[in-house]
Amino acid sequence: MASNDAVARSALPSGPPGGVNVPPPSMTPHIPGVEGMTEGEISTFLTSLDEFTPTIPDGLTNHYLKQSGIAEPDVRITRLISIAAQKFVTQIAADARQCAQQRSEMMAREKRDRGFDAKDKRVMLTMEDVADALGEYGVNVAKPPYFSGAALEPTPKRSKRGAQKDK
C-alpha cells in the first residue's frame, strides 16, 4: 500500500518547492492604508464610487487636480478626493460649532448683562471659532494687519466749469 500512496502523490500536480502555494508578487497588490480589507471589498468600494455623487462637484475637484498637475484624473479618483475634502470640511464645521458652544456657555452671564435672553440656546458661529478649529488641523488663519490712517482720502478735483464760475 505504501507504493500505491507514492504513486498517487506523484500523479498530483506538484506545487512550488517547499510545498507552499504563494501567488507571484504581481498578483498580490499591496495598497497602503487598506490593511484588513479584502480585494473584493476594495473593488466593491471602487465601483460604488462610480455611482456616488459627492457634495463637492467633480468639476471643481478636477479644476484643482489639473492645477496640481494631473491632466486627466479618473472619475473614481476625483470622487475619492471629493469625499476626503467633504469629510475635512465637515470635521472643521463640527469642531467650530463645538468651539462656539463652549464660548456661548462661558458667556451666558455676559449675555444677560447685554440684555440678551439668557435662555436663548442658539449658537452663533464666528470667524474666531472657525480659526480655532482650523488651528487644530495646522491651518493658520490670521486677520490682515489693520492700518490706521495709512491711506488718505482723495481730495475732490474741481472741474473746469467750477473753476470758471469762481473767477
Short mmCIF file of N, CA and C in Angstrom, two decimals:
data_model
loop_
_atom_site.label_atom_id
_atom_site.label_comp_id
_atom_site.label_asym_id
_atom_site.label_seq_id
_atom_site.Cartn_x
_atom_site.Cartn_y
_atom_site.Cartn_z
N MET A 1 0.81 -1.18 0.00
CA MET A 1 0.00 0.00 0.00
C MET A 1 0.85 1.23 0.00
N ALA A 2 2.01 1.14 0.56
CA ALA A 2 2.91 2.29 0.58
C ALA A 2 3.29 2.67 -0.83
N SER A 3 3.44 1.71 -1.70
CA SER A 3 3.81 2.02 -3.08
C SER A 3 2.63 2.68 -3.80
N ASN A 4 1.40 2.27 -3.52
CA ASN A 4 0.23 2.92 -4.13
C ASN A 4 0.11 4.38 -3.68
N ASP A 5 0.43 4.66 -2.41
CA ASP A 5 0.39 6.02 -1.89
C ASP A 5 1.41 6.90 -2.61
N ALA A 6 2.58 6.37 -2.83
CA ALA A 6 3.63 7.13 -3.52
C ALA A 6 3.24 7.39 -4.96
N VAL A 7 2.57 6.43 -5.60
CA VAL A 7 2.14 6.60 -6.98
C VAL A 7 1.05 7.66 -7.04
N ALA A 8 0.13 7.67 -6.08
CA ALA A 8 -0.95 8.64 -6.07
C ALA A 8 -0.40 10.05 -5.87
N ARG A 9 0.61 10.19 -5.01
CA ARG A 9 1.21 11.51 -4.78
C ARG A 9 1.95 12.00 -6.01
N SER A 10 2.58 11.13 -6.71
CA SER A 10 3.34 11.55 -7.89
C SER A 10 2.41 11.92 -9.04
N ALA A 11 1.17 11.44 -9.02
CA ALA A 11 0.23 11.76 -10.09
C ALA A 11 -0.38 13.16 -9.89
N LEU A 12 -0.37 13.68 -8.65
CA LEU A 12 -0.90 15.01 -8.39
C LEU A 12 0.06 16.06 -8.92
N PRO A 13 -0.48 17.19 -9.37
CA PRO A 13 0.42 18.25 -9.81
C PRO A 13 1.22 18.76 -8.63
N SER A 14 2.48 18.92 -8.85
CA SER A 14 3.35 19.35 -7.75
C SER A 14 3.37 20.88 -7.69
N GLY A 15 3.41 21.41 -6.47
CA GLY A 15 3.45 22.87 -6.26
C GLY A 15 4.87 23.36 -6.31
N PRO A 16 5.09 24.56 -5.90
CA PRO A 16 6.43 25.11 -5.88
C PRO A 16 7.27 24.41 -4.83
N PRO A 17 8.56 24.54 -4.92
CA PRO A 17 9.43 23.90 -3.92
C PRO A 17 9.09 24.44 -2.53
N GLY A 18 9.08 23.59 -1.57
CA GLY A 18 8.73 23.98 -0.22
C GLY A 18 7.29 23.66 0.11
N GLY A 19 6.47 23.39 -0.89
CA GLY A 19 5.10 22.98 -0.69
C GLY A 19 4.11 24.10 -0.38
N VAL A 20 4.50 25.35 -0.45
CA VAL A 20 3.59 26.46 -0.14
C VAL A 20 3.18 27.13 -1.44
N ASN A 21 1.88 27.25 -1.67
CA ASN A 21 1.38 27.93 -2.88
C ASN A 21 1.28 29.42 -2.61
N VAL A 22 2.22 30.19 -3.13
CA VAL A 22 2.22 31.64 -2.96
C VAL A 22 2.09 32.25 -4.34
N PRO A 23 1.10 33.14 -4.53
CA PRO A 23 0.98 33.77 -5.84
C PRO A 23 2.17 34.69 -6.09
N PRO A 24 2.48 34.92 -7.34
CA PRO A 24 3.61 35.80 -7.65
C PRO A 24 3.35 37.22 -7.13
N PRO A 25 4.41 38.01 -6.92
CA PRO A 25 4.24 39.35 -6.35
C PRO A 25 3.29 40.24 -7.14
N SER A 26 3.20 40.07 -8.45
CA SER A 26 2.31 40.90 -9.25
C SER A 26 0.84 40.58 -8.98
N MET A 27 0.56 39.40 -8.43
CA MET A 27 -0.82 39.00 -8.16
C MET A 27 -1.28 39.44 -6.77
N THR A 28 -0.37 39.87 -5.90
CA THR A 28 -0.74 40.29 -4.55
C THR A 28 -0.55 41.80 -4.43
N PRO A 29 -1.61 42.56 -4.73
CA PRO A 29 -1.45 44.01 -4.66
C PRO A 29 -1.32 44.48 -3.22
N HIS A 30 -0.41 45.39 -3.00
CA HIS A 30 -0.27 45.99 -1.68
C HIS A 30 -0.74 47.43 -1.79
N ILE A 31 -1.85 47.70 -1.16
CA ILE A 31 -2.40 49.04 -1.17
C ILE A 31 -2.16 49.64 0.21
N PRO A 32 -1.33 50.69 0.31
CA PRO A 32 -1.04 51.25 1.63
C PRO A 32 -2.30 51.82 2.28
N GLY A 33 -2.46 51.60 3.56
CA GLY A 33 -3.58 52.14 4.30
C GLY A 33 -4.86 51.34 4.18
N VAL A 34 -4.83 50.21 3.49
CA VAL A 34 -6.04 49.42 3.31
C VAL A 34 -5.83 48.02 3.89
N GLU A 35 -5.03 47.92 4.93
CA GLU A 35 -4.82 46.62 5.55
C GLU A 35 -6.13 46.16 6.16
N GLY A 36 -6.39 44.89 6.06
CA GLY A 36 -7.60 44.32 6.62
C GLY A 36 -8.78 44.28 5.67
N MET A 37 -8.65 44.86 4.49
CA MET A 37 -9.72 44.81 3.51
C MET A 37 -9.37 43.76 2.46
N THR A 38 -10.36 43.01 2.08
CA THR A 38 -10.13 42.02 1.04
C THR A 38 -10.17 42.69 -0.32
N GLU A 39 -9.70 41.99 -1.30
CA GLU A 39 -9.69 42.53 -2.66
C GLU A 39 -11.12 42.77 -3.16
N GLY A 40 -12.05 41.92 -2.75
CA GLY A 40 -13.45 42.08 -3.14
C GLY A 40 -14.07 43.33 -2.53
N GLU A 41 -13.73 43.61 -1.25
CA GLU A 41 -14.25 44.82 -0.61
C GLU A 41 -13.71 46.07 -1.28
N ILE A 42 -12.45 46.03 -1.67
CA ILE A 42 -11.84 47.19 -2.34
C ILE A 42 -12.50 47.42 -3.69
N SER A 43 -12.71 46.35 -4.45
CA SER A 43 -13.34 46.51 -5.77
C SER A 43 -14.79 46.97 -5.64
N THR A 44 -15.50 46.49 -4.61
CA THR A 44 -16.87 46.94 -4.37
C THR A 44 -16.88 48.43 -4.03
N PHE A 45 -15.93 48.86 -3.21
CA PHE A 45 -15.84 50.28 -2.86
C PHE A 45 -15.55 51.13 -4.09
N LEU A 46 -14.62 50.69 -4.92
CA LEU A 46 -14.27 51.47 -6.11
C LEU A 46 -15.42 51.54 -7.11
N THR A 47 -16.19 50.46 -7.25
CA THR A 47 -17.34 50.52 -8.16
C THR A 47 -18.46 51.39 -7.58
N SER A 48 -18.56 51.43 -6.25
CA SER A 48 -19.59 52.29 -5.65
C SER A 48 -19.25 53.77 -5.83
N LEU A 49 -17.97 54.10 -6.02
CA LEU A 49 -17.59 55.48 -6.28
C LEU A 49 -18.13 55.97 -7.63
N ASP A 50 -18.33 55.05 -8.58
CA ASP A 50 -18.88 55.44 -9.88
C ASP A 50 -20.31 55.95 -9.74
N GLU A 51 -21.07 55.40 -8.80
CA GLU A 51 -22.47 55.74 -8.64
C GLU A 51 -22.71 56.86 -7.62
N PHE A 52 -21.70 57.17 -6.79
CA PHE A 52 -21.83 58.14 -5.72
C PHE A 52 -21.69 59.56 -6.26
N THR A 53 -22.52 60.47 -5.78
CA THR A 53 -22.41 61.88 -6.16
C THR A 53 -22.03 62.67 -4.91
N PRO A 54 -20.78 63.13 -4.83
CA PRO A 54 -20.35 63.86 -3.64
C PRO A 54 -20.91 65.28 -3.62
N THR A 55 -20.85 65.92 -2.46
CA THR A 55 -21.33 67.29 -2.31
C THR A 55 -20.47 68.25 -3.12
N ILE A 56 -19.17 68.03 -3.12
CA ILE A 56 -18.26 68.88 -3.89
C ILE A 56 -18.29 68.38 -5.33
N PRO A 57 -18.66 69.25 -6.28
CA PRO A 57 -18.82 68.80 -7.67
C PRO A 57 -17.51 68.29 -8.28
N ASP A 58 -17.65 67.33 -9.20
CA ASP A 58 -16.48 66.76 -9.88
C ASP A 58 -15.72 67.83 -10.65
N GLY A 59 -16.42 68.78 -11.23
CA GLY A 59 -15.76 69.84 -12.00
C GLY A 59 -14.83 70.68 -11.15
N LEU A 60 -15.23 70.98 -9.93
CA LEU A 60 -14.39 71.76 -9.02
C LEU A 60 -13.16 70.97 -8.61
N THR A 61 -13.36 69.70 -8.28
CA THR A 61 -12.23 68.86 -7.90
C THR A 61 -11.28 68.67 -9.08
N ASN A 62 -11.83 68.44 -10.28
CA ASN A 62 -10.98 68.31 -11.47
C ASN A 62 -10.18 69.57 -11.74
N HIS A 63 -10.79 70.73 -11.50
CA HIS A 63 -10.09 72.01 -11.71
C HIS A 63 -8.83 72.08 -10.85
N TYR A 64 -8.99 71.75 -9.56
CA TYR A 64 -7.84 71.81 -8.66
C TYR A 64 -6.85 70.68 -8.93
N LEU A 65 -7.33 69.54 -9.38
CA LEU A 65 -6.40 68.46 -9.75
C LEU A 65 -5.58 68.86 -10.96
N LYS A 66 -6.21 69.52 -11.94
CA LYS A 66 -5.47 69.98 -13.11
C LYS A 66 -4.46 71.05 -12.74
N GLN A 67 -4.81 71.92 -11.78
CA GLN A 67 -3.85 72.92 -11.33
C GLN A 67 -2.67 72.28 -10.61
N SER A 68 -2.91 71.10 -10.02
CA SER A 68 -1.85 70.38 -9.32
C SER A 68 -0.99 69.55 -10.26
N GLY A 69 -1.38 69.46 -11.52
CA GLY A 69 -0.55 68.76 -12.50
C GLY A 69 -1.11 67.43 -12.97
N ILE A 70 -2.32 67.06 -12.56
CA ILE A 70 -2.94 65.82 -13.02
C ILE A 70 -3.81 66.17 -14.21
N ALA A 71 -3.44 65.71 -15.39
CA ALA A 71 -4.11 66.13 -16.62
C ALA A 71 -5.53 65.58 -16.73
N GLU A 72 -5.68 64.29 -16.73
CA GLU A 72 -7.00 63.66 -16.88
C GLU A 72 -7.20 62.65 -15.74
N PRO A 73 -7.71 63.10 -14.60
CA PRO A 73 -7.91 62.18 -13.48
C PRO A 73 -9.08 61.23 -13.73
N ASP A 74 -8.97 60.04 -13.18
CA ASP A 74 -10.03 59.05 -13.24
C ASP A 74 -11.21 59.54 -12.40
N VAL A 75 -12.42 59.20 -12.81
CA VAL A 75 -13.63 59.65 -12.10
C VAL A 75 -13.62 59.14 -10.66
N ARG A 76 -13.15 57.92 -10.46
CA ARG A 76 -13.13 57.36 -9.11
C ARG A 76 -12.14 58.11 -8.22
N ILE A 77 -11.01 58.50 -8.78
CA ILE A 77 -10.03 59.27 -8.01
C ILE A 77 -10.60 60.64 -7.67
N THR A 78 -11.25 61.27 -8.65
CA THR A 78 -11.86 62.58 -8.42
C THR A 78 -12.88 62.50 -7.30
N ARG A 79 -13.72 61.50 -7.32
CA ARG A 79 -14.75 61.37 -6.29
C ARG A 79 -14.16 61.00 -4.94
N LEU A 80 -13.11 60.21 -4.93
CA LEU A 80 -12.45 59.87 -3.68
C LEU A 80 -11.85 61.12 -3.04
N ILE A 81 -11.24 61.98 -3.83
CA ILE A 81 -10.68 63.23 -3.31
C ILE A 81 -11.81 64.15 -2.86
N SER A 82 -12.91 64.17 -3.60
CA SER A 82 -14.07 64.99 -3.20
C SER A 82 -14.63 64.52 -1.86
N ILE A 83 -14.69 63.22 -1.65
CA ILE A 83 -15.19 62.68 -0.38
C ILE A 83 -14.24 63.06 0.76
N ALA A 84 -12.94 62.98 0.51
CA ALA A 84 -11.96 63.35 1.54
C ALA A 84 -12.08 64.83 1.88
N ALA A 85 -12.25 65.68 0.88
CA ALA A 85 -12.41 67.12 1.13
C ALA A 85 -13.71 67.39 1.88
N GLN A 86 -14.77 66.69 1.51
CA GLN A 86 -16.06 66.86 2.18
C GLN A 86 -15.94 66.46 3.65
N LYS A 87 -15.23 65.38 3.93
CA LYS A 87 -15.04 64.93 5.31
C LYS A 87 -14.24 65.97 6.09
N PHE A 88 -13.21 66.54 5.47
CA PHE A 88 -12.38 67.55 6.12
C PHE A 88 -13.22 68.78 6.47
N VAL A 89 -14.02 69.26 5.54
CA VAL A 89 -14.86 70.44 5.77
C VAL A 89 -15.90 70.14 6.86
N THR A 90 -16.46 68.95 6.85
CA THR A 90 -17.44 68.57 7.86
C THR A 90 -16.82 68.52 9.24
N GLN A 91 -15.60 67.98 9.34
CA GLN A 91 -14.92 67.93 10.63
C GLN A 91 -14.61 69.34 11.15
N ILE A 92 -14.20 70.23 10.26
CA ILE A 92 -13.91 71.60 10.67
C ILE A 92 -15.18 72.29 11.15
N ALA A 93 -16.27 72.11 10.42
CA ALA A 93 -17.54 72.72 10.82
C ALA A 93 -18.01 72.19 12.18
N ALA A 94 -17.87 70.90 12.40
CA ALA A 94 -18.28 70.32 13.68
C ALA A 94 -17.40 70.84 14.82
N ASP A 95 -16.09 70.93 14.58
CA ASP A 95 -15.19 71.45 15.61
C ASP A 95 -15.45 72.92 15.88
N ALA A 96 -15.74 73.69 14.84
CA ALA A 96 -16.04 75.12 15.01
C ALA A 96 -17.33 75.30 15.80
N ARG A 97 -18.31 74.45 15.55
CA ARG A 97 -19.57 74.53 16.30
C ARG A 97 -19.34 74.19 17.76
N GLN A 98 -18.48 73.22 18.01
CA GLN A 98 -18.17 72.86 19.39
C GLN A 98 -17.46 74.02 20.10
N CYS A 99 -16.55 74.70 19.40
CA CYS A 99 -15.89 75.88 19.97
C CYS A 99 -16.91 76.97 20.27
N ALA A 100 -17.86 77.17 19.37
CA ALA A 100 -18.89 78.19 19.56
C ALA A 100 -19.79 77.85 20.75
N GLN A 101 -20.12 76.57 20.91
CA GLN A 101 -20.95 76.17 22.04
C GLN A 101 -20.22 76.40 23.36
N GLN A 102 -18.94 76.07 23.39
CA GLN A 102 -18.17 76.30 24.61
C GLN A 102 -18.08 77.79 24.92
N ARG A 103 -17.88 78.59 23.91
CA ARG A 103 -17.79 80.04 24.09
C ARG A 103 -19.12 80.59 24.58
N SER A 104 -20.23 80.11 24.01
CA SER A 104 -21.54 80.64 24.40
C SER A 104 -21.91 80.23 25.83
N GLU A 105 -21.48 79.05 26.25
CA GLU A 105 -21.73 78.63 27.62
C GLU A 105 -20.96 79.48 28.62
N MET A 106 -19.76 79.88 28.23
CA MET A 106 -18.95 80.71 29.12
C MET A 106 -19.45 82.16 29.16
N MET A 107 -20.15 82.57 28.12
CA MET A 107 -20.58 83.95 28.03
C MET A 107 -22.05 84.15 28.43
N ALA A 108 -22.65 83.20 29.11
CA ALA A 108 -24.06 83.31 29.48
C ALA A 108 -24.30 84.52 30.38
N ARG A 109 -23.39 84.75 31.31
CA ARG A 109 -23.54 85.89 32.23
C ARG A 109 -23.40 87.21 31.47
N GLU A 110 -22.46 87.25 30.55
CA GLU A 110 -22.25 88.46 29.76
C GLU A 110 -23.47 88.75 28.88
N LYS A 111 -24.13 87.71 28.38
CA LYS A 111 -25.33 87.89 27.57
C LYS A 111 -26.43 88.57 28.38
N ARG A 112 -26.59 88.14 29.63
CA ARG A 112 -27.62 88.76 30.47
C ARG A 112 -27.32 90.23 30.69
N ASP A 113 -26.04 90.58 30.86
CA ASP A 113 -25.66 91.97 31.07
C ASP A 113 -25.95 92.83 29.84
N ARG A 114 -25.84 92.26 28.67
CA ARG A 114 -26.09 92.99 27.42
C ARG A 114 -27.58 93.09 27.10
N GLY A 115 -28.40 92.33 27.78
CA GLY A 115 -29.83 92.39 27.53
C GLY A 115 -30.36 91.26 26.67
N PHE A 116 -29.52 90.31 26.34
CA PHE A 116 -29.97 89.15 25.57
C PHE A 116 -30.67 88.17 26.50
N ASP A 117 -31.51 87.35 25.95
CA ASP A 117 -32.20 86.32 26.72
C ASP A 117 -31.19 85.23 27.08
N ALA A 118 -31.00 85.02 28.37
CA ALA A 118 -30.02 84.02 28.82
C ALA A 118 -30.47 82.61 28.50
N LYS A 119 -31.79 82.42 28.28
CA LYS A 119 -32.31 81.09 27.97
C LYS A 119 -32.18 80.76 26.49
N ASP A 120 -31.75 81.73 25.69
CA ASP A 120 -31.60 81.52 24.25
C ASP A 120 -30.43 80.56 24.02
N LYS A 121 -30.70 79.43 23.44
CA LYS A 121 -29.69 78.38 23.26
C LYS A 121 -29.08 78.38 21.85
N ARG A 122 -29.44 79.36 21.03
CA ARG A 122 -28.87 79.40 19.69
C ARG A 122 -27.39 79.72 19.76
N VAL A 123 -26.64 79.12 18.85
CA VAL A 123 -25.20 79.30 18.83
C VAL A 123 -24.84 80.12 17.59
N MET A 124 -24.03 81.15 17.80
CA MET A 124 -23.58 81.99 16.70
C MET A 124 -22.14 81.60 16.37
N LEU A 125 -21.94 81.16 15.15
CA LEU A 125 -20.61 80.75 14.70
C LEU A 125 -19.86 81.98 14.21
N THR A 126 -18.68 82.22 14.76
CA THR A 126 -17.88 83.37 14.37
C THR A 126 -16.61 82.92 13.66
N MET A 127 -15.93 83.86 13.06
CA MET A 127 -14.68 83.54 12.37
C MET A 127 -13.62 83.07 13.35
N GLU A 128 -13.68 83.55 14.57
CA GLU A 128 -12.72 83.11 15.59
C GLU A 128 -12.91 81.62 15.90
N ASP A 129 -14.17 81.16 15.90
CA ASP A 129 -14.44 79.74 16.13
C ASP A 129 -13.87 78.90 15.00
N VAL A 130 -14.06 79.36 13.78
CA VAL A 130 -13.53 78.63 12.62
C VAL A 130 -12.00 78.64 12.64
N ALA A 131 -11.41 79.77 13.01
CA ALA A 131 -9.95 79.86 13.08
C ALA A 131 -9.40 78.93 14.15
N ASP A 132 -10.09 78.82 15.29
CA ASP A 132 -9.66 77.89 16.34
C ASP A 132 -9.74 76.45 15.86
N ALA A 133 -10.82 76.11 15.16
CA ALA A 133 -10.98 74.74 14.65
C ALA A 133 -9.93 74.43 13.60
N LEU A 134 -9.65 75.38 12.73
CA LEU A 134 -8.62 75.17 11.71
C LEU A 134 -7.23 75.06 12.34
N GLY A 135 -7.02 75.78 13.44
CA GLY A 135 -5.74 75.71 14.14
C GLY A 135 -5.45 74.32 14.66
N GLU A 136 -6.50 73.57 15.02
CA GLU A 136 -6.30 72.19 15.48
C GLU A 136 -5.77 71.30 14.37
N TYR A 137 -6.02 71.68 13.11
CA TYR A 137 -5.56 70.89 11.96
C TYR A 137 -4.30 71.48 11.34
N GLY A 138 -3.72 72.49 11.97
CA GLY A 138 -2.47 73.05 11.49
C GLY A 138 -2.64 74.13 10.44
N VAL A 139 -3.85 74.64 10.26
CA VAL A 139 -4.09 75.70 9.29
C VAL A 139 -4.16 77.02 10.06
N ASN A 140 -3.27 77.95 9.73
CA ASN A 140 -3.21 79.22 10.43
C ASN A 140 -4.05 80.25 9.69
N VAL A 141 -5.06 80.78 10.38
CA VAL A 141 -5.90 81.83 9.81
C VAL A 141 -5.63 83.08 10.62
N ALA A 142 -5.08 84.08 9.97
CA ALA A 142 -4.78 85.34 10.66
C ALA A 142 -5.41 86.49 9.90
N LYS A 143 -5.93 87.43 10.67
CA LYS A 143 -6.50 88.62 10.05
C LYS A 143 -5.36 89.48 9.53
N PRO A 144 -5.58 90.18 8.42
CA PRO A 144 -4.53 91.08 7.96
C PRO A 144 -4.38 92.24 8.95
N PRO A 145 -3.18 92.80 9.04
CA PRO A 145 -2.99 93.90 9.99
C PRO A 145 -3.84 95.11 9.60
N TYR A 146 -4.28 95.81 10.61
CA TYR A 146 -5.13 96.98 10.40
C TYR A 146 -4.25 98.22 10.39
N PHE A 147 -4.36 99.01 9.36
CA PHE A 147 -3.57 100.23 9.25
C PHE A 147 -4.48 101.42 9.52
N SER A 148 -4.19 102.14 10.55
CA SER A 148 -4.98 103.31 10.89
C SER A 148 -4.36 104.54 10.25
N GLY A 149 -5.12 105.19 9.41
CA GLY A 149 -4.66 106.41 8.78
C GLY A 149 -3.61 106.20 7.71
N ALA A 150 -3.45 105.01 7.23
CA ALA A 150 -2.42 104.74 6.23
C ALA A 150 -2.80 105.33 4.88
N ALA A 151 -4.06 105.32 4.57
CA ALA A 151 -4.49 105.84 3.27
C ALA A 151 -5.26 107.13 3.50
N LEU A 152 -4.87 108.15 2.80
CA LEU A 152 -5.55 109.44 2.90
C LEU A 152 -6.73 109.46 1.95
N GLU A 153 -7.74 110.19 2.35
CA GLU A 153 -8.89 110.33 1.46
C GLU A 153 -8.51 111.22 0.29
N PRO A 154 -8.88 110.83 -0.90
CA PRO A 154 -8.52 111.68 -2.04
C PRO A 154 -9.31 112.98 -2.01
N THR A 155 -8.65 114.05 -2.39
CA THR A 155 -9.33 115.34 -2.43
C THR A 155 -10.08 115.43 -3.74
N PRO A 156 -11.30 115.92 -3.70
CA PRO A 156 -12.06 116.01 -4.95
C PRO A 156 -11.45 117.05 -5.88
N LYS A 157 -11.35 116.69 -7.14
CA LYS A 157 -10.81 117.61 -8.13
C LYS A 157 -11.93 118.50 -8.63
N ARG A 158 -11.58 119.72 -8.85
CA ARG A 158 -12.57 120.66 -9.36
C ARG A 158 -12.63 120.54 -10.86
N SER A 159 -13.81 120.63 -11.37
CA SER A 159 -13.96 120.60 -12.81
C SER A 159 -13.66 121.98 -13.39
N LYS A 160 -13.47 122.04 -14.68
CA LYS A 160 -13.15 123.29 -15.35
C LYS A 160 -14.32 124.26 -15.22
N ARG A 161 -15.52 123.77 -15.26
CA ARG A 161 -16.70 124.64 -15.15
C ARG A 161 -16.76 125.27 -13.76
N GLY A 162 -16.44 124.51 -12.74
CA GLY A 162 -16.47 125.03 -11.39
C GLY A 162 -15.39 126.09 -11.19
N ALA A 163 -14.25 125.90 -11.84
CA ALA A 163 -13.15 126.84 -11.70
C ALA A 163 -13.50 128.13 -12.42
N GLN A 164 -14.24 128.08 -13.53
CA GLN A 164 -14.60 129.28 -14.27
C GLN A 164 -15.63 130.09 -13.53
N LYS A 165 -16.51 129.45 -12.77
CA LYS A 165 -17.53 130.18 -12.02
C LYS A 165 -16.92 130.99 -10.89
N ASP A 166 -15.79 130.48 -10.33
CA ASP A 166 -15.15 131.19 -9.23
C ASP A 166 -14.51 132.49 -9.69
N LYS A 167 -14.15 132.60 -10.96
CA LYS A 167 -13.45 133.79 -11.47
C LYS A 167 -14.32 134.93 -11.59
#
